[in-house]
PDB file of N, CA and C in Angstrom:
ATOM      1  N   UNK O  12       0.844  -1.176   0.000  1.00  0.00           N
ATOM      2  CA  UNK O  12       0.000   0.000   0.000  1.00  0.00           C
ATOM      3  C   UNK O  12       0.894   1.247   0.000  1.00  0.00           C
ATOM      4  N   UNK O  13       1.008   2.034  -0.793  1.00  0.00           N
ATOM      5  CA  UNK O  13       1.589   3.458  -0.734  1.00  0.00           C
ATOM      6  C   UNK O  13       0.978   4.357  -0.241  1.00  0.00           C
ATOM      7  N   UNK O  14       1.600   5.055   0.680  1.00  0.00           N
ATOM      8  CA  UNK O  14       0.953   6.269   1.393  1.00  0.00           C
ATOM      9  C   UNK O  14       0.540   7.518   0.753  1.00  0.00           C
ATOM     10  N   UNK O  15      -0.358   8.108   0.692  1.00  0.00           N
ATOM     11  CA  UNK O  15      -0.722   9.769   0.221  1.00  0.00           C
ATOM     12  C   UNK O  15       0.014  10.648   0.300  1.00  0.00           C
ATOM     13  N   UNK O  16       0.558  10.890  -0.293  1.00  0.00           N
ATOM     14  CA  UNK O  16       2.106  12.409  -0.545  1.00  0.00           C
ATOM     15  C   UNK O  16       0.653  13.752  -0.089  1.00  0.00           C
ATOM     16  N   UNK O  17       0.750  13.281   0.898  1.00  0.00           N
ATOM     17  CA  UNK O  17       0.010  14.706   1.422  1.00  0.00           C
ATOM     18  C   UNK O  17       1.262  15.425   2.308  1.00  0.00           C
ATOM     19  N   UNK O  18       1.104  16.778   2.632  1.00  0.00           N
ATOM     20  CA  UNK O  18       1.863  17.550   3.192  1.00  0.00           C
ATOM     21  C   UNK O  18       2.222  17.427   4.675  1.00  0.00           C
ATOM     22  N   UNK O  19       1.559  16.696   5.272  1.00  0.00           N
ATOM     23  CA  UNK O  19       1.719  15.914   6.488  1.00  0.00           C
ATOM     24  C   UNK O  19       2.727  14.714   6.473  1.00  0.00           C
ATOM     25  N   UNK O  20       2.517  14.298   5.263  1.00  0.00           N
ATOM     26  CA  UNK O  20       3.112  12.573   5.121  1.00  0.00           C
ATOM     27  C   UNK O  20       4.225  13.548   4.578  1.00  0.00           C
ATOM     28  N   UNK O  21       4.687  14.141   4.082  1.00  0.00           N
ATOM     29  CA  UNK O  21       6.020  14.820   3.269  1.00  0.00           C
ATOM     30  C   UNK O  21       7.121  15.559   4.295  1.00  0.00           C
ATOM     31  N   UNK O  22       6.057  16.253   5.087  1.00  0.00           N
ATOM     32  CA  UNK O  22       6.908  17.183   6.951  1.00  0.00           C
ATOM     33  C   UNK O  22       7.319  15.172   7.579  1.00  0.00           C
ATOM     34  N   UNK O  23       6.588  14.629   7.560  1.00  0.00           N
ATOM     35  CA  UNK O  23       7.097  12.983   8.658  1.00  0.00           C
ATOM     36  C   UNK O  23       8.572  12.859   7.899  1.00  0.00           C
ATOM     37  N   UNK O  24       8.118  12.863   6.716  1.00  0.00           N
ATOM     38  CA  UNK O  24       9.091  12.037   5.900  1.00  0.00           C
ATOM     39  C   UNK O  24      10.818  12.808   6.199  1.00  0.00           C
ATOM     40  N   UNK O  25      10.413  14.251   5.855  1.00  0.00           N
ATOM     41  CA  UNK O  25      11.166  15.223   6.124  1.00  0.00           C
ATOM     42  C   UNK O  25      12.127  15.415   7.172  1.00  0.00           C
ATOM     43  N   UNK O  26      11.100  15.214   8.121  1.00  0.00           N
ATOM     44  CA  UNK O  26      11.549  15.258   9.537  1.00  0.00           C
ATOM     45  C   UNK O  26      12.391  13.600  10.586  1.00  0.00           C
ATOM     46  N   UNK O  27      11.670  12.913   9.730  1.00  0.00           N
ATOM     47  CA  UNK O  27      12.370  11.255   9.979  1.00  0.00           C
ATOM     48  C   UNK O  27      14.058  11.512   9.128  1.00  0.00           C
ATOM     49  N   UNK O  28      13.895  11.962   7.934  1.00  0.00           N
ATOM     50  CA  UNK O  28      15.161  12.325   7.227  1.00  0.00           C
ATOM     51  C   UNK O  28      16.466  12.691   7.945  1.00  0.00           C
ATOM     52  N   UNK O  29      15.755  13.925   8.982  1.00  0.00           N
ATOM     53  CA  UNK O  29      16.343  14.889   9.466  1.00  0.00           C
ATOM     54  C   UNK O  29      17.317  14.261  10.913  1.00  0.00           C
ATOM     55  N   UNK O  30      16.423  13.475  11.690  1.00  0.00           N
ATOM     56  CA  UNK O  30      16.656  12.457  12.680  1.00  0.00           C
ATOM     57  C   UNK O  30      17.405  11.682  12.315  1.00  0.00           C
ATOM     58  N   UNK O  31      17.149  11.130  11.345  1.00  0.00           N
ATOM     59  CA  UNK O  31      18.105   9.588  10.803  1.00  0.00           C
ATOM     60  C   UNK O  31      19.091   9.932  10.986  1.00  0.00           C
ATOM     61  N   UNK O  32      19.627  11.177   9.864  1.00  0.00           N
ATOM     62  CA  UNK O  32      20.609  11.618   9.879  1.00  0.00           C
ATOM     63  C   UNK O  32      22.065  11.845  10.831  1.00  0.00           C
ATOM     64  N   UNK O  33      21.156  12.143  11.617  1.00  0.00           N
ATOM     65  CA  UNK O  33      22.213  12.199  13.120  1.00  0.00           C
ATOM     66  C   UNK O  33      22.968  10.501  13.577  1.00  0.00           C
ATOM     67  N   UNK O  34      22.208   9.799  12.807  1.00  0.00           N
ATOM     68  CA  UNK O  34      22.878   8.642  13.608  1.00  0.00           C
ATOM     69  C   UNK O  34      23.422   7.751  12.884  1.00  0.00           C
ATOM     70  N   UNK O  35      23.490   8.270  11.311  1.00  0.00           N
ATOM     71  CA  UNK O  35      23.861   7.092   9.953  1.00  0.00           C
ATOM     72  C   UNK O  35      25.035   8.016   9.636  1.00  0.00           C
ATOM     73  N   UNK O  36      25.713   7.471   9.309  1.00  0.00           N
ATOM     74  CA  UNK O  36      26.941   8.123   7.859  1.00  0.00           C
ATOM     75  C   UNK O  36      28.288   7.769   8.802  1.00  0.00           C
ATOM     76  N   UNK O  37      29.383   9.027   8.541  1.00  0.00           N
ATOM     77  CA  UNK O  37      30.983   8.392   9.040  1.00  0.00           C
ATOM     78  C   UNK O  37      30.466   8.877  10.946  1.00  0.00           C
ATOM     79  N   UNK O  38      31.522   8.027  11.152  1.00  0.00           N
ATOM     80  CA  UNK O  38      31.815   8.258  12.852  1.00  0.00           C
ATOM     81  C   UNK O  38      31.828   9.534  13.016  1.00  0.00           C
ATOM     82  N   UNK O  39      32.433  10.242  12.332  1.00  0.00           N
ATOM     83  CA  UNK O  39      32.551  11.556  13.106  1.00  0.00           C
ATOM     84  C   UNK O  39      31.247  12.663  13.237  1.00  0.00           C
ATOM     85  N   UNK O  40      30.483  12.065  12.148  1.00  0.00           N
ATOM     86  CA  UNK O  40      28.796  12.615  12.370  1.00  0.00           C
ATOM     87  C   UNK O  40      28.361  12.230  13.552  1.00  0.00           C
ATOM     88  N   UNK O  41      28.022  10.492  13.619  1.00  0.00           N
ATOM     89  CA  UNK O  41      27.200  10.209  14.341  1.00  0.00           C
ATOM     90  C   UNK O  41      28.271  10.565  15.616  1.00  0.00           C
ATOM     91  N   UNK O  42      29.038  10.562  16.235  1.00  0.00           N
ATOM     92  CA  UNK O  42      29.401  11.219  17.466  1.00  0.00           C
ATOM     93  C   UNK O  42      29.566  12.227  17.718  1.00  0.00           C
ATOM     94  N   UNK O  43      29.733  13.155  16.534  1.00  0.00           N
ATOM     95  CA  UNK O  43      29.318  14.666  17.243  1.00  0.00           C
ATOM     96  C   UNK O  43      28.100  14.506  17.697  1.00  0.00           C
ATOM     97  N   UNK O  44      26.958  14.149  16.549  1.00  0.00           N
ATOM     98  CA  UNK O  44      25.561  13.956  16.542  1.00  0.00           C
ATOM     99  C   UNK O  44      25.203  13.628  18.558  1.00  0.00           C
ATOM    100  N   UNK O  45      25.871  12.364  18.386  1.00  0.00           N
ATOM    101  CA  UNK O  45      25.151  11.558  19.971  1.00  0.00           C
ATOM    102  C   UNK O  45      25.741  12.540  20.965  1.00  0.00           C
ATOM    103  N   UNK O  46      27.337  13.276  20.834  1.00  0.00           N
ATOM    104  CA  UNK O  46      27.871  13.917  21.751  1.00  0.00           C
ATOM    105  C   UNK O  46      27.005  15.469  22.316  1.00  0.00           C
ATOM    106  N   UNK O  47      26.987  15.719  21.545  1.00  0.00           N
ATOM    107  CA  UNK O  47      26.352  17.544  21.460  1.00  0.00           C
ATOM    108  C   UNK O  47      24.743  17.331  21.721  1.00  0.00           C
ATOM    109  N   UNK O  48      24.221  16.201  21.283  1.00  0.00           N
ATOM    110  CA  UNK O  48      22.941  15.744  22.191  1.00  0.00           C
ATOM    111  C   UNK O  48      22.806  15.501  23.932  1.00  0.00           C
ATOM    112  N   UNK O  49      23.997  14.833  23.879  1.00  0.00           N
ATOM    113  CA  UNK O  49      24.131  14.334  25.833  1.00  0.00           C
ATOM    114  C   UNK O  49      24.647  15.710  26.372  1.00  0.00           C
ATOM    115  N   UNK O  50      25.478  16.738  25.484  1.00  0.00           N
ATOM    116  CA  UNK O  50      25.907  17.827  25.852  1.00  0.00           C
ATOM    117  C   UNK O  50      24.837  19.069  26.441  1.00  0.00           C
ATOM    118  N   UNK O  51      24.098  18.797  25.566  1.00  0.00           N
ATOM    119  CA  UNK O  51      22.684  19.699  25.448  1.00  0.00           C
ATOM    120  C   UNK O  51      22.104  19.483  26.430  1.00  0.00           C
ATOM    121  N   UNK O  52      21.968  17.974  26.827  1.00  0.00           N
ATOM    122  CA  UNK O  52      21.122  17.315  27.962  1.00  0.00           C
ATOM    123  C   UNK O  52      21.836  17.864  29.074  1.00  0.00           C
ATOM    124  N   UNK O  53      23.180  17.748  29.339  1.00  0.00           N
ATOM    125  CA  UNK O  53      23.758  18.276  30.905  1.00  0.00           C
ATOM    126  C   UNK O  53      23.575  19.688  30.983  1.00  0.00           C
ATOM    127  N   UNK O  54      23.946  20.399  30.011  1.00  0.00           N
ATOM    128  CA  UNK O  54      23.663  22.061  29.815  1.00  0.00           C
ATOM    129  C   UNK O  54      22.260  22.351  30.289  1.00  0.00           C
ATOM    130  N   UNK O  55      20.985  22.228  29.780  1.00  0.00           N
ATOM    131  CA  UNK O  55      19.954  22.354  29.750  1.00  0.00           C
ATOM    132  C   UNK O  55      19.424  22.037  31.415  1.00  0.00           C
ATOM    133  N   UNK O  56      19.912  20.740  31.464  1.00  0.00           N
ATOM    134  CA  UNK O  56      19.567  20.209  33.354  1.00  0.00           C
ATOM    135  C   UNK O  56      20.354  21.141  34.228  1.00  0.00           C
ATOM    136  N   UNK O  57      21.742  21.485  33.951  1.00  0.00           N
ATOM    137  CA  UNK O  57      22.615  22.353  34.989  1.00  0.00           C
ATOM    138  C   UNK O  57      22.087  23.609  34.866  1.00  0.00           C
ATOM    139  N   UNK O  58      22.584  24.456  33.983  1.00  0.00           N
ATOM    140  CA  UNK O  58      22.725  25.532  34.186  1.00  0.00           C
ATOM    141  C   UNK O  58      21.207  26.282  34.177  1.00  0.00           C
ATOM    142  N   UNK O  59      19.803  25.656  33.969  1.00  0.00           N
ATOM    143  CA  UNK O  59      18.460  26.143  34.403  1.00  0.00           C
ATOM    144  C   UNK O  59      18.718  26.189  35.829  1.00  0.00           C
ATOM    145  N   UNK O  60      18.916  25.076  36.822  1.00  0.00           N
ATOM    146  CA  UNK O  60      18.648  25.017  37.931  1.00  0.00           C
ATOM    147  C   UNK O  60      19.946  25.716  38.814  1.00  0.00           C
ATOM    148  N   UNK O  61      21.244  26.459  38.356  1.00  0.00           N
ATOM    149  CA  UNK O  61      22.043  27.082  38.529  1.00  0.00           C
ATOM    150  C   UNK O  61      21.447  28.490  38.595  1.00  0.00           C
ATOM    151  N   UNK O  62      21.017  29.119  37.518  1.00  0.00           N
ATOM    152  CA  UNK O  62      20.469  29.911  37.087  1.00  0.00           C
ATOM    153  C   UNK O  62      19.332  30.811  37.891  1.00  0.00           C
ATOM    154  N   UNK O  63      18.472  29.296  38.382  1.00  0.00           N
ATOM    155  CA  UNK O  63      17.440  29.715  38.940  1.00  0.00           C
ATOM    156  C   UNK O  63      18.010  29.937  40.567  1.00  0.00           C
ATOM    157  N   UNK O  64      18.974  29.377  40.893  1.00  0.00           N
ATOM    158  CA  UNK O  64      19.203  29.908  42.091  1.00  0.00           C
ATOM    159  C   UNK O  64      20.032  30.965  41.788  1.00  0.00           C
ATOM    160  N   UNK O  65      20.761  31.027  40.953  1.00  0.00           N
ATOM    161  CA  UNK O  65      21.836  32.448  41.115  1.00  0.00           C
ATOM    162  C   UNK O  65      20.614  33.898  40.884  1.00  0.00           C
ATOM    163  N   UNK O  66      20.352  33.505  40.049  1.00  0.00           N
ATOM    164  CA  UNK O  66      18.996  34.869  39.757  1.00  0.00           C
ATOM    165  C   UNK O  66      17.777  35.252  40.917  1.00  0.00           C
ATOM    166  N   UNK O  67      17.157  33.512  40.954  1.00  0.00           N
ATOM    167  CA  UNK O  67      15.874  33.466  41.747  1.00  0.00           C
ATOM    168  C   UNK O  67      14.564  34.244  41.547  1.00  0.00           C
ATOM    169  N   UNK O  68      14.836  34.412  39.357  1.00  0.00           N
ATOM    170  CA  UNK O  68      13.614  34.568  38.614  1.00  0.00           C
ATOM    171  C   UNK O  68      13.073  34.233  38.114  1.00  0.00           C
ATOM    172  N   UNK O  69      12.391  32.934  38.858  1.00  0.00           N
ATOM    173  CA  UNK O  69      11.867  31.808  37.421  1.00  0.00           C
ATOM    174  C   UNK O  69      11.444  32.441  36.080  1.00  0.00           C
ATOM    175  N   UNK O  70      10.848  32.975  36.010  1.00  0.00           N
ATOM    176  CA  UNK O  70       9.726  33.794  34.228  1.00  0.00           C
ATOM    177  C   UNK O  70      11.504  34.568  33.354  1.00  0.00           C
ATOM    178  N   UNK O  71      12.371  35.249  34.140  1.00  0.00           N
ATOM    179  CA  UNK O  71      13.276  35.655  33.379  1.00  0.00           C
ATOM    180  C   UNK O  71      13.988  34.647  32.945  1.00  0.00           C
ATOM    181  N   UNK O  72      14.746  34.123  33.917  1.00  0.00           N
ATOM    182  CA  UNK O  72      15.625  32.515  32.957  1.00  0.00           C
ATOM    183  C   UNK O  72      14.590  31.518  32.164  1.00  0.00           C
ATOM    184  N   UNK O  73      13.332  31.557  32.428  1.00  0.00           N
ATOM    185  CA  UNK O  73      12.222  30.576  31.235  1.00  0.00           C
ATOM    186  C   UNK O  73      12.314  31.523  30.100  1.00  0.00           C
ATOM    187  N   UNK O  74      12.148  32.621  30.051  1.00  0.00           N
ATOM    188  CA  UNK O  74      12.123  33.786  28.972  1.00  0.00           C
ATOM    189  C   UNK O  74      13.671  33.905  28.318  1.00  0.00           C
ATOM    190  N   UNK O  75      14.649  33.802  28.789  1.00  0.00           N
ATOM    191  CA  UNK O  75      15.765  33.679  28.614  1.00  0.00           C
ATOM    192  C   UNK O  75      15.970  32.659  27.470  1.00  0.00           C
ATOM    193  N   UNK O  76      16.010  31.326  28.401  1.00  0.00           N
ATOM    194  CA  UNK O  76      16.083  30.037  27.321  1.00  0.00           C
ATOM    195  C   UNK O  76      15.486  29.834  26.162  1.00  0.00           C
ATOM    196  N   UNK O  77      14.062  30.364  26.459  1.00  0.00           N
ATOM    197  CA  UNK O  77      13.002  30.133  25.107  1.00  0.00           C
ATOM    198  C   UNK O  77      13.356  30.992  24.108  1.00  0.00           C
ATOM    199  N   UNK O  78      13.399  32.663  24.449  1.00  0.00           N
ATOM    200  CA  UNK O  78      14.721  33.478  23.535  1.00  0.00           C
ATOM    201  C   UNK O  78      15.462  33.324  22.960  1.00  0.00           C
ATOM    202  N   UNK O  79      16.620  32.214  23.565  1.00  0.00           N
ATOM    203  CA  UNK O  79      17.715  31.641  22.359  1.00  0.00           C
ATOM    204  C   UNK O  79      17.551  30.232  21.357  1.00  0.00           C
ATOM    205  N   UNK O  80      16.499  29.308  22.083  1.00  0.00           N
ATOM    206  CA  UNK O  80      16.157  29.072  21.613  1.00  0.00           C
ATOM    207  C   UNK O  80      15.536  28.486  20.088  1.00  0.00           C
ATOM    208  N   UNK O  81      14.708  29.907  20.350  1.00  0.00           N
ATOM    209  CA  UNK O  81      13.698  30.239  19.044  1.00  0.00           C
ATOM    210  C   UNK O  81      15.061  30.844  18.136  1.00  0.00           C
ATOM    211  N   UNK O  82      15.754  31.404  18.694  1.00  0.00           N
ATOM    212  CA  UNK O  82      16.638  32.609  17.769  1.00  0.00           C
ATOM    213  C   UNK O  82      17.737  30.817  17.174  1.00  0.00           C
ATOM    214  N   UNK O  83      17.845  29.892  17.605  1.00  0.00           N
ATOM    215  CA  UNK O  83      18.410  28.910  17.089  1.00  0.00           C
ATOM    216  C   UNK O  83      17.471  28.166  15.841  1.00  0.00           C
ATOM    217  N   UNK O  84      16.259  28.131  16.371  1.00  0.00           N
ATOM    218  CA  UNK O  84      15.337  27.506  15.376  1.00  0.00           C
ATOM    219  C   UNK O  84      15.061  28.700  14.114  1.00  0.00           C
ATOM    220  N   UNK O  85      15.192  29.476  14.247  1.00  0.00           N
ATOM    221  CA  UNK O  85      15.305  30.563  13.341  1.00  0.00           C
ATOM    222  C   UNK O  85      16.138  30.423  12.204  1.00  0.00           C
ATOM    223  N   UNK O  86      17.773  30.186  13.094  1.00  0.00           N
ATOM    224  CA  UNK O  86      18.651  30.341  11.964  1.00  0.00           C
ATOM    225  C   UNK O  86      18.522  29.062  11.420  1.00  0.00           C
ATOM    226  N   UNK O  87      18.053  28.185  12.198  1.00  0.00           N
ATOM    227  CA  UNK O  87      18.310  26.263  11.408  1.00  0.00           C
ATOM    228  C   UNK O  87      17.012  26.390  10.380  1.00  0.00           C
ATOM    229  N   UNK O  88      16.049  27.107  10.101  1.00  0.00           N
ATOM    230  CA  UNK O  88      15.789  27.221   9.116  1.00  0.00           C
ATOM    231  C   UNK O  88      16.223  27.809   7.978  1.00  0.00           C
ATOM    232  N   UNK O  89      17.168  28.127   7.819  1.00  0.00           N
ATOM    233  CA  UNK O  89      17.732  29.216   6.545  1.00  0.00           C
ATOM    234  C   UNK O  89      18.898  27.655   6.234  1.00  0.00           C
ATOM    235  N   UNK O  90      19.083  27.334   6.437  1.00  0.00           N
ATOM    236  CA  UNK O  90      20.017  26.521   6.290  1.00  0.00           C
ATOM    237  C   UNK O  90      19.265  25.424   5.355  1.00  0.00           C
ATOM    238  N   UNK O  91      19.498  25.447   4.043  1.00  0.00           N
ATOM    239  CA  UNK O  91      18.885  24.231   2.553  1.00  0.00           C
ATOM    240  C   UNK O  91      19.814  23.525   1.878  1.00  0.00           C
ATOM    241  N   UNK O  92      20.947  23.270   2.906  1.00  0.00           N
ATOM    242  CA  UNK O  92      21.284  21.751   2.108  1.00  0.00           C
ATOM    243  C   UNK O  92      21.344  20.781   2.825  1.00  0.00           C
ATOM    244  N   UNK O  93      20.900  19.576   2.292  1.00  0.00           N
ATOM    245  CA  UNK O  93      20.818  18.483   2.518  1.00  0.00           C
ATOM    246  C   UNK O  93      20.671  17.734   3.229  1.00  0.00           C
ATOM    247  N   UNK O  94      22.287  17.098   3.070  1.00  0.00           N
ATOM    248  CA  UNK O  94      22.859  16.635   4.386  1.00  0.00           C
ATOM    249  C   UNK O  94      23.924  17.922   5.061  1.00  0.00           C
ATOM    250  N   UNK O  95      22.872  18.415   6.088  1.00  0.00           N
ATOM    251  CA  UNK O  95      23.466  19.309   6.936  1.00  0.00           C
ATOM    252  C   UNK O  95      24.919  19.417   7.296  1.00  0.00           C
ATOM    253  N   UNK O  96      25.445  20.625   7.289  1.00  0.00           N
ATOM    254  CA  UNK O  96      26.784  20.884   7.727  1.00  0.00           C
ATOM    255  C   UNK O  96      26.400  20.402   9.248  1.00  0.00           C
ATOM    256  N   UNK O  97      28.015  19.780   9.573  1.00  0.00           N
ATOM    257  CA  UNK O  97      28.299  19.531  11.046  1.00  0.00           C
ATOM    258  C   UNK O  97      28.174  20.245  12.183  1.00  0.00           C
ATOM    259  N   UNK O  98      28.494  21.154  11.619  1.00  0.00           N
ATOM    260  CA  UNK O  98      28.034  22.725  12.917  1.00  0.00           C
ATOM    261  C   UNK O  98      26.734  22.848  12.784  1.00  0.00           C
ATOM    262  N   UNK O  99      25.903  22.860  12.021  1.00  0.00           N
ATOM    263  CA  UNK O  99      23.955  22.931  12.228  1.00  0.00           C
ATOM    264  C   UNK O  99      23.698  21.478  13.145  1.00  0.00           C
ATOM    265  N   UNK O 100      24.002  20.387  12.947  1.00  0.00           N
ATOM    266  CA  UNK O 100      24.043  19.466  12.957  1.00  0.00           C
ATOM    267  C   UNK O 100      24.273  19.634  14.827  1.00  0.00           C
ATOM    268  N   UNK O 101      25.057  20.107  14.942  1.00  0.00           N
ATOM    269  CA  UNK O 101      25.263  20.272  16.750  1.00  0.00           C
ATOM    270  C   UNK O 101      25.201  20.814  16.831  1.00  0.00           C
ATOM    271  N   UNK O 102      24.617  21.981  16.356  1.00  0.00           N
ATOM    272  CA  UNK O 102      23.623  23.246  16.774  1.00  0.00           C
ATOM    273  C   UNK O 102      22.155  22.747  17.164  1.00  0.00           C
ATOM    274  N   UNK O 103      21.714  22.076  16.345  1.00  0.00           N
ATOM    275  CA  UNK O 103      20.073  21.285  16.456  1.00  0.00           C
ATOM    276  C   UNK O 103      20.354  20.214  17.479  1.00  0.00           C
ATOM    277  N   UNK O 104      20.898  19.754  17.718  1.00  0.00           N
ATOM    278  CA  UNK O 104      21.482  18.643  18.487  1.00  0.00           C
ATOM    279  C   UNK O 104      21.249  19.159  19.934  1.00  0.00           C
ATOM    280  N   UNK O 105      21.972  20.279  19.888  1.00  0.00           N
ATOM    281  CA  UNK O 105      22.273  20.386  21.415  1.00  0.00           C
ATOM    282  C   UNK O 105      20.989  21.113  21.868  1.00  0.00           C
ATOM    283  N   UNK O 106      20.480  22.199  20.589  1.00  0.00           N
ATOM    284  CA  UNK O 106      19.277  22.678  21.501  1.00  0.00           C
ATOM    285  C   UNK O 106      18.180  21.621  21.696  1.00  0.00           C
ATOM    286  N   UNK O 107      18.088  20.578  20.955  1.00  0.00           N
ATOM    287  CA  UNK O 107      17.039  19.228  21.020  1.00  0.00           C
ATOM    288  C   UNK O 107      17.194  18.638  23.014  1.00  0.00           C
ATOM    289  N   UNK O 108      18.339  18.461  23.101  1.00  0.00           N
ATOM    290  CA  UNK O 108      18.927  17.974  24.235  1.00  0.00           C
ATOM    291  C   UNK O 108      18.832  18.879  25.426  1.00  0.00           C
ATOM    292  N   UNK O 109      18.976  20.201  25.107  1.00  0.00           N
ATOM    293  CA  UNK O 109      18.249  21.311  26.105  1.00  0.00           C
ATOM    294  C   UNK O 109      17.068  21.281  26.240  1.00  0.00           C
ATOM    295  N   UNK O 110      16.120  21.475  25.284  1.00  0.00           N
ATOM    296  CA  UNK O 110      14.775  21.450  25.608  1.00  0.00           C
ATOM    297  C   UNK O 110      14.359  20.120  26.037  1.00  0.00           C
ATOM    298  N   UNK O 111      14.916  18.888  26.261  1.00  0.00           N
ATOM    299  CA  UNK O 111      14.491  17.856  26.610  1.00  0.00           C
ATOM    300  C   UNK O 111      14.393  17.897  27.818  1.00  0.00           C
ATOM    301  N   UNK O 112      15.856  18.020  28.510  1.00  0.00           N
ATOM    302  CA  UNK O 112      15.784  18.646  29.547  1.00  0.00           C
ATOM    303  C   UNK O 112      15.390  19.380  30.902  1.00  0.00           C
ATOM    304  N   UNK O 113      14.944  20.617  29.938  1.00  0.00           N
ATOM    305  CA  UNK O 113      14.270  21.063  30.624  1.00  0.00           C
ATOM    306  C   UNK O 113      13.130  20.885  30.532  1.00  0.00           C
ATOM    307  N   UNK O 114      12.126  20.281  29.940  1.00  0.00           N
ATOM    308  CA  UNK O 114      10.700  19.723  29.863  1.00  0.00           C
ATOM    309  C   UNK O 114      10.568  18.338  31.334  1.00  0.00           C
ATOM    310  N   UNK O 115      11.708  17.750  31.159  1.00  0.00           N
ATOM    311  CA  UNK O 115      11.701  16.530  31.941  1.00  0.00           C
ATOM    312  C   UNK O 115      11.952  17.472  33.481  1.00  0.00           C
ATOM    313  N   UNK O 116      12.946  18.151  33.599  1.00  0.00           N
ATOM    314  CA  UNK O 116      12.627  18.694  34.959  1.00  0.00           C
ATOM    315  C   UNK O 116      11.226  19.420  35.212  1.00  0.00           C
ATOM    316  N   UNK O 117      10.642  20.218  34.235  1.00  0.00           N
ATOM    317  CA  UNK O 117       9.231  20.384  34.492  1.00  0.00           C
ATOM    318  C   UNK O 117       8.427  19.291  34.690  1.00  0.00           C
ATOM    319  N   UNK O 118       8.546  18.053  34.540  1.00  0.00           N
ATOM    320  CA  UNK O 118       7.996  16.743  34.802  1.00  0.00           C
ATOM    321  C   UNK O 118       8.139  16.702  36.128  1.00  0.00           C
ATOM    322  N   UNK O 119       9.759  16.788  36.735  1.00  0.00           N
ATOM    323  CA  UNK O 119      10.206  16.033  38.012  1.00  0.00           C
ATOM    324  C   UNK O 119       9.305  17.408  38.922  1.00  0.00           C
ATOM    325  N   UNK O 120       9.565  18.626  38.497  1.00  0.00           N
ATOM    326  CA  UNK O 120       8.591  19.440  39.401  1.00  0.00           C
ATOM    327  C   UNK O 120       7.472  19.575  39.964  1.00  0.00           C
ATOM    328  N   UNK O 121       6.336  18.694  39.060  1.00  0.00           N
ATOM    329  CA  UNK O 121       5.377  18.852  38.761  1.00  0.00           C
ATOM    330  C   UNK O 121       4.690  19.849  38.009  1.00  0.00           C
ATOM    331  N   UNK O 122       5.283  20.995  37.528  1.00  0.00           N
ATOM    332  CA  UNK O 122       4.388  22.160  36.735  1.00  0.00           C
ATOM    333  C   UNK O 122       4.160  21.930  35.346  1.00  0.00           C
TER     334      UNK O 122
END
């Protein structure tokens, strides 16, 4: 059965592309790839809860993070080739691994 090239099925396809990517081709992809992911993950867990005590403004450091963020997802859209340069590549990586992060400590918080 072939699936419907609808614009939904084309963003999956797109976006499965995009994922794969990180974990197929030479070693030195897939370990930046896995590295700058676990990197993202310690960054994202430390320095929120650093943050929040050095400051002790929750809404400014949430406003903070989401700020750079977006300004990352910004530029990783301008970026149209392919197979992504290595530096986008652990650029998306690491903010993936930040926002994981910090979603999962909003878990452990309860909020």
């Amino acid at each position: 059965m072939v699936p419907q090239l609808t614009r939904y099925e084309r963003l999956q396809e797109r976006l499965g592309n995009h994922v794969l990517l990180s974990f197929v081709g030479p070693w030195r992809r897939r370990s930046v790839g896995v590295l700058t992911l676990l990197i993202g993950f310690f960054l994202g867990n430390n320095l929120t809860s650093y943050y929040l005590q050095k400051i002790g403004q929750r809404p400014l450091v949430v406003f903070g993070l989401v700020a750079m963020i977006e300004v990352m997802v910004r530029l990783r859209t301008r970026v149209q080739a392919e197979p992504w340069p290595l530096a986008w590549l652990a650029l998306d990586n690491l903010r993936i691994g930040v926002v994981y992060a910090v979603v999962l400590e909003a878990y452990k918080l309860g909020s």
